[in-house]
Amino acid sequence: MSKFVDQEVNEMKSIAGSKSPALVQLLEWIFNPLGYLQTNHQKFGDCFQMHFTGFPPFVMVSHPEMIEQIFTAPASQFDVGNSNFLLLPTLGENSLLLLDGDRHQRQRQLLMPPFHGERMRAYGQLICQITEQVIDQWQLDQPFTLRDSMQEISLQLIIEAVFGVREGDRVVQLKRLLQELIEAMTSVSGTVAMFFSSLQLDLGDWSPSGKLLRRRAQIDQLIFAEIAERRQTPNPDRTDILNLMMLAVDEAGQPMTDQELRDELMTLLIAGHETTATALTWSIYWIHRLPAVKDKLLQELASLPDHPDPSSIAKLSYLSAVCSETLRIYPIALMTQLRTVKAPFQCGNHLFPPGTILAGCIHLLHQRPDLYPDPEQFRPERFLERQFSAYEYIPFGGGNRRCIGAAFALFEMKLALATILSHCQLTLAETKPVLPKRRGLTMTAAGGVKMALSDRRSLPHLAPS
Ligand code: HEM
């Protein structure tokens, strides 16, 4: 073995980590992920190893300089798609999340534009309309689960953005099946089955894996039927994302196959609404838990001209700070996607050998007191007092794998929040602080947050025209 290889091997050995059995670590990761991260961080610092039964060990990094090195490394430095294998059964091998190299880059270039700039802003009115429809269903003084309502908003929006249709049997069925699929994936038993491949048994509709397989097959049928119809009667004028994907060709002039289209659609449908629903839930929770935050926000909204256009709502500084702080304090994803080192990689004081798996820890980075004094306090003002770099604040990850829906998710959050606050007076129906809890691969607000509508506001000048 060369000296160089010796050094690499020693580097990996020098990364400290819990000595608990891999099974115990995995169970902690599933059932108490924040406790697991905090304990390891306290013991081992900004870079430690984690080891779970059935998975290769990986290194969790929470120092901004190391995160910068990971995010600014060339795309060829890491493999990422392979480590997302937990998503393979649902999303399929052609999902952006499972691709690497040129194909990954090409698909990103195709899928990014609809979620940015003018194309994204065109969804402004739609976001406000969908939000109004959902809040119209709330009954005075009847407690409801906030997350369910927020999921209705985000799911309806992504379906309309992807397919360009609002109503019809297919949309109704798709919504129901996606909700059931997500339920199967994120329930406690579904989450455990996802991490333990030996539990992924099809024991009929009552087992999480059986339910998942059936719902997936039913969703596939609907998606393939939609694709077949569009192939029969093409309409190049449609502006929805499915049409855009169907018109795209690769460098050899080949369009995407039905299976490729299906995998990418499924990725957008699932990644594009679960996370945002939780983010919206947390933001409304914090606003109603902290009256001073709500008052400031209402004051800022009241400063808008009558019937503001959605883009001017999205530019409001305090509203933006509330959304940023929401995604800081309890990030929806605890960590970035896993990056497998392909060639020796210098990061901090370490030289990681090929095969090392690295992840940026969003939760621990966002809890650093040197960046965020009193990190456990919800304080939007911190985002008005200073700017954080793309390596200090990373709710959407970074580098060439940064979330493609980041701008869209923030736009949706701000408009839905402004619409809700301008139409409703809500009361938090929770007696204790709501804490984060695992939901599949992401985190959510435990119990979904109970709220009640105490009055309908009539502040029409706040309602976007
Ligand atoms: C608050 C909402 C959201 C949060 C917190 C979030 C968070 C993330 C994070 C942390 C990553 C991994 C980035 C990395 O490894 O560096 C990611 C990737 C991704 N997100 Fe999001 N996301 C959100 C909304 C969305 C939306 C609305 C969409 C689609 C419209 C979306 C689609 C994706 C896709 C396709 C990837 C994979 C990108 C790639 O591997 O190239 N996400 N997201």
Short mmCIF file of C-alpha atoms and ligand atoms in Angstrom, two decimals, residues 70-71 80-81 84 91 95-100 104-105 107-108 111-112 114-115 154 157-158 161-162 241 264 267-280 327 330-339 360 362 394-410 412-413 442, ligand 1:
data_model
loop_
_atom_site.label_atom_id
_atom_site.label_comp_id
_atom_site.label_asym_id
_atom_site.label_seq_id
_atom_site.Cartn_x
_atom_site.Cartn_y
_atom_site.Cartn_z
CA ILE A 70 -18.44 19.93 -0.39
CA PHE A 71 -20.82 22.31 -2.19
CA VAL A 80 -25.13 10.89 -5.22
CA GLY A 81 -27.85 8.98 -7.05
CA ASN A 84 -30.82 7.55 -2.69
CA LEU A 91 -39.53 7.27 -7.63
CA SER A 95 -35.70 10.15 -11.04
CA LEU A 96 -33.49 13.24 -10.82
CA LEU A 97 -32.70 12.14 -7.26
CA LEU A 98 -31.25 8.84 -8.50
CA LEU A 99 -29.27 10.17 -11.46
CA ASP A 100 -25.65 11.30 -11.68
CA HIS A 104 -28.44 14.37 -14.02
CA GLN A 105 -27.19 17.69 -15.32
CA GLN A 107 -32.53 16.71 -16.43
CA ARG A 108 -31.81 19.52 -13.98
CA LEU A 111 -36.67 20.89 -14.81
CA MET A 112 -35.25 24.05 -13.20
CA PRO A 114 -40.48 26.15 -14.57
CA PHE A 115 -39.64 26.63 -10.88
CA SER A 154 -49.28 22.16 -1.78
CA LEU A 157 -50.60 23.35 -6.59
CA ILE A 158 -47.96 20.86 -7.71
CA ALA A 161 -48.16 23.00 -12.18
CA VAL A 162 -47.16 19.58 -13.46
CA ILE A 241 -44.31 20.82 -16.94
CA GLU A 264 -39.60 12.45 -13.12
CA THR A 267 -40.32 12.93 -8.18
CA LEU A 268 -41.84 16.37 -8.66
CA LEU A 269 -45.22 15.33 -7.28
CA ILE A 270 -43.75 13.90 -4.09
CA ALA A 271 -40.69 16.11 -3.47
CA GLY A 272 -42.73 19.13 -4.58
CA HIS A 273 -45.43 19.07 -1.94
CA GLU A 274 -44.56 17.05 1.20
CA THR A 275 -41.76 19.37 2.27
CA THR A 276 -43.63 22.60 1.54
CA ALA A 277 -46.70 21.41 3.45
CA THR A 278 -44.56 20.93 6.56
CA ALA A 279 -42.78 24.27 6.08
CA LEU A 280 -46.11 26.10 5.86
CA LEU A 327 -36.66 26.63 7.77
CA TYR A 330 -36.53 22.95 12.37
CA PRO A 331 -35.25 22.12 8.88
CA ILE A 332 -37.53 19.75 6.99
CA ALA A 333 -34.55 17.71 5.78
CA LEU A 334 -32.06 17.02 8.57
CA MET A 335 -29.23 16.54 6.13
CA THR A 336 -28.31 16.94 2.48
CA GLN A 337 -28.28 13.99 0.13
CA LEU A 338 -25.35 11.64 0.73
CA ARG A 339 -22.26 12.31 -1.40
CA GLY A 360 -23.96 18.11 5.28
CA ILE A 362 -28.55 20.95 8.01
CA ILE A 394 -28.71 25.50 3.85
CA PRO A 395 -32.38 24.43 4.21
CA PHE A 396 -32.33 23.45 0.52
CA GLY A 397 -28.83 21.89 0.48
CA GLY A 398 -26.35 23.26 -2.05
CA GLY A 399 -23.96 22.83 -4.93
CA ASN A 400 -25.01 20.89 -8.01
CA ARG A 401 -27.63 18.94 -6.00
CA ARG A 402 -29.33 21.99 -4.47
CA CYS A 403 -33.11 21.66 -4.35
CA ILE A 404 -34.62 22.64 -7.70
CA GLY A 405 -37.84 23.75 -5.99
CA ALA A 406 -36.31 26.18 -3.45
CA ALA A 407 -37.54 29.42 -5.04
CA PHE A 408 -40.93 27.88 -5.80
CA ALA A 409 -41.35 26.59 -2.22
CA LEU A 410 -40.50 30.01 -0.72
CA GLU A 412 -45.62 29.36 -2.24
CA MET A 413 -44.97 29.76 1.50
CA THR A 442 -38.09 14.20 6.51
C1 HEM B 1 -39.68 23.80 1.90
C2 HEM B 1 -39.63 22.98 0.87
C3 HEM B 1 -38.43 22.17 0.47
C4 HEM B 1 -37.31 21.81 1.19
C5 HEM B 1 -36.97 22.16 2.63
C6 HEM B 1 -36.47 21.01 0.30
C7 HEM B 1 -35.22 20.50 0.66
C8 HEM B 1 -34.39 19.83 -0.22
C9 HEM B 1 -33.07 19.36 0.12
C10 HEM B 1 -32.36 19.55 1.46
C11 HEM B 1 -32.57 18.73 -0.98
C12 HEM B 1 -31.19 18.05 -1.08
C13 HEM B 1 -30.16 19.05 -1.57
C14 HEM B 1 -28.73 18.60 -1.48
O1 HEM B 1 -28.46 17.40 -1.34
O2 HEM B 1 -27.82 19.45 -1.54
C15 HEM B 1 -33.58 18.79 -2.01
C16 HEM B 1 -33.44 18.23 -3.27
C17 HEM B 1 -34.46 18.23 -4.21
N1 HEM B 1 -35.68 18.85 -4.12
FE1 HEM B 1 -36.37 19.94 -2.57
N2 HEM B 1 -37.11 20.89 -0.91
C18 HEM B 1 -38.30 21.59 -0.86
C19 HEM B 1 -39.21 21.76 -1.89
C20 HEM B 1 -39.11 21.18 -3.14
C21 HEM B 1 -40.02 21.40 -4.24
C22 HEM B 1 -41.22 22.35 -4.21
C23 HEM B 1 -39.59 20.62 -5.29
C24 HEM B 1 -40.15 20.45 -6.69
C25 HEM B 1 -40.86 21.31 -7.28
C26 HEM B 1 -38.40 19.92 -4.85
C27 HEM B 1 -37.66 19.04 -5.60
C28 HEM B 1 -36.39 18.57 -5.27
C29 HEM B 1 -35.59 17.74 -6.15
C30 HEM B 1 -36.02 17.18 -7.49
C31 HEM B 1 -34.36 17.53 -5.49
C32 HEM B 1 -33.16 16.73 -6.01
C33 HEM B 1 -32.17 17.67 -6.70
C34 HEM B 1 -30.96 16.96 -7.28
O3 HEM B 1 -30.59 15.92 -6.75
O4 HEM B 1 -30.40 17.47 -8.26
N3 HEM B 1 -38.14 20.28 -3.54
N4 HEM B 1 -34.68 19.47 -1.53
#
